[in-house]
Short mmCIF file of C-alpha atoms in Angstrom, two decimals:
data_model
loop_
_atom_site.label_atom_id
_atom_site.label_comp_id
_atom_site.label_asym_id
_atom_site.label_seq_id
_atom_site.Cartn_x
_atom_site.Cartn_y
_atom_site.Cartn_z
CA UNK A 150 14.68 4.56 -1.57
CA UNK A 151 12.55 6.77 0.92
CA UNK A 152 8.85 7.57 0.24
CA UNK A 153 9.66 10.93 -0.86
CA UNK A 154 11.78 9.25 -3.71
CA UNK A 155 9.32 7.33 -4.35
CA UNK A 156 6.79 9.28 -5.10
CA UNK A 157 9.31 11.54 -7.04
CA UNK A 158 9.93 8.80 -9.30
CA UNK A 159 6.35 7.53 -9.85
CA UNK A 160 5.14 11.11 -10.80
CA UNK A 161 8.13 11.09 -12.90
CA UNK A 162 7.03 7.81 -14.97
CA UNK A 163 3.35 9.18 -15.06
CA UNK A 164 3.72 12.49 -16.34
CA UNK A 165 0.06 12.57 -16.77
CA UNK A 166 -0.38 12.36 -12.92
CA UNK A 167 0.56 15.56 -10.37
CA UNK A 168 2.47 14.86 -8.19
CA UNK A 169 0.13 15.70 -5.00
CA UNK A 170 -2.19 12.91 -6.85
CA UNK A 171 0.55 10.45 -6.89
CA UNK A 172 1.47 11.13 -3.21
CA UNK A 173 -1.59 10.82 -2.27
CA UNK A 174 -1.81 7.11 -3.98
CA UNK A 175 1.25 6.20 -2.64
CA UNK A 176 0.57 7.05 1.31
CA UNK A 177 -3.25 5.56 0.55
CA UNK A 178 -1.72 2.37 -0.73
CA UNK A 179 0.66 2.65 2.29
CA UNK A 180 -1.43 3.17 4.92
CA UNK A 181 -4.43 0.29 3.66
CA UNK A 182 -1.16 -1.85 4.14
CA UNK A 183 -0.56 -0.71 7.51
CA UNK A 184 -3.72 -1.56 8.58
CA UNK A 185 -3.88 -4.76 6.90
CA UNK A 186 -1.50 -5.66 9.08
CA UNK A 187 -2.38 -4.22 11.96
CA UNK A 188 -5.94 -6.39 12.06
CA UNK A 189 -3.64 -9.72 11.61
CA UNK A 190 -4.70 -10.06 8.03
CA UNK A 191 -1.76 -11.35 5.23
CA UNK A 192 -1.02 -9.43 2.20
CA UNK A 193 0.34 -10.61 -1.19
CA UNK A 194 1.48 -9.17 -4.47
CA UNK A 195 1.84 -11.65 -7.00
CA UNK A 196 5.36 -11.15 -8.68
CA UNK A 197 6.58 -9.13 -5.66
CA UNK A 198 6.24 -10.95 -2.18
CA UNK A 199 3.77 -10.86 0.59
CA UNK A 200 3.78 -9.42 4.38
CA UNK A 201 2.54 -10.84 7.06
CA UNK A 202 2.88 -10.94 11.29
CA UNK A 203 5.54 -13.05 12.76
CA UNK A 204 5.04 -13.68 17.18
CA UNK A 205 8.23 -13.25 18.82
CA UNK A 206 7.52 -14.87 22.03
CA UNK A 207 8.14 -13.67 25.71
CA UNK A 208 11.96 -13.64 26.52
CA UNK A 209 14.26 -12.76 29.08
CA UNK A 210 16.91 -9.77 27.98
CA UNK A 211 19.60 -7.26 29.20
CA UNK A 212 19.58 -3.78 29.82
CA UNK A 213 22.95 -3.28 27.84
CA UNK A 214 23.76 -0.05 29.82
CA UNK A 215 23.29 -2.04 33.51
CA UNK A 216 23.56 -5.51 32.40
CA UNK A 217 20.20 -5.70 34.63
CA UNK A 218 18.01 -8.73 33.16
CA UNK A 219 14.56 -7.48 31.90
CA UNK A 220 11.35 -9.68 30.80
CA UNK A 221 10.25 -8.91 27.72
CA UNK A 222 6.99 -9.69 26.54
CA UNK A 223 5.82 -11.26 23.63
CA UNK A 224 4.59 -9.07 20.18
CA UNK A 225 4.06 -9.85 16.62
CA UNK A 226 6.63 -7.99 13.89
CA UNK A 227 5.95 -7.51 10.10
CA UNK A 228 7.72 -9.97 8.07
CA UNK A 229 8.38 -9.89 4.24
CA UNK A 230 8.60 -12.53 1.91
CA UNK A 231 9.69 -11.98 -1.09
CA UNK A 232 8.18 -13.83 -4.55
CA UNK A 233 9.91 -15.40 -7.32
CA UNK A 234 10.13 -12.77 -9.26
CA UNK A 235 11.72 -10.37 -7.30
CA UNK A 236 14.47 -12.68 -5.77
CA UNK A 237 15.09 -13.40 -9.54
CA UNK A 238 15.03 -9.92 -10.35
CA UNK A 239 17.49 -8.85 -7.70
CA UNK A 240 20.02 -12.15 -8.15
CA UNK A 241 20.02 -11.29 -11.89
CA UNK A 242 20.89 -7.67 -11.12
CA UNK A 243 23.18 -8.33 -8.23
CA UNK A 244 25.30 -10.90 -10.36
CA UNK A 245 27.52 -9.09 -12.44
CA UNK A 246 29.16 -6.68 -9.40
CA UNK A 247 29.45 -10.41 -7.51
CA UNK A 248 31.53 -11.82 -10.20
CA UNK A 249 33.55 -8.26 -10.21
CA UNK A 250 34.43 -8.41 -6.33
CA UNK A 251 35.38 -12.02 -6.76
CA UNK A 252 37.79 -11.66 -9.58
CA UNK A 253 39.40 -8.71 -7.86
CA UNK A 254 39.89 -11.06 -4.77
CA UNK A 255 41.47 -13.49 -6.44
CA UNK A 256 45.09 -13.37 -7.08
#
């Protein structure tokens, strides 16, 4: 789902909301996250998961063109974890098409 779908479906759901209002929510709500983030702070929605910055520290690589070796330097990334709920959510949705792949595999 893009942000554009997104805010398609929200505005669908709240019918009392136009859509430019819910758009503008959504891309508030985005961007407060964003810079959350971006000052090293953790975020967390109960029921859904948190995000917070992971360091990746200083390694050597390849240029995969050359081959040439290439320091890279150290950085944080954004890393999701996902609560309870929403693995349970997912597993309990994703379950049924598991059990259909696997019986179909199996002769």
């Amino acid at each position: 789902m893009t942000k554009s779908e997104l805010i398609l479906a929200l505005a669908g759901r709240q019918t009392h909301l136009a859509q430019p209002d819910v758009e503008m929510a959504v891309k508030s709500v985005i961007d407060q996250m964003a810079d959350s983030l971006a000052s090293g702070e953790r975020i967390e929605v109960r029921g859904f998961g948190s995000f917070s910055l992971h360091f990746r520290p200083p390694r050597m690589g390849r240029n995969p063109k050359t081959g040439d070796v290439v320091s890279l330097s150290g950085k944080h990334v954004p890393h999701f974890k996902p609560g309870k709920e929403l693995r349970e959510r997912v597993n309990a949705a994703a379950q049924p098409s598991a059990k259909a792949s696997s019986k179909s595999g199996a002769r």
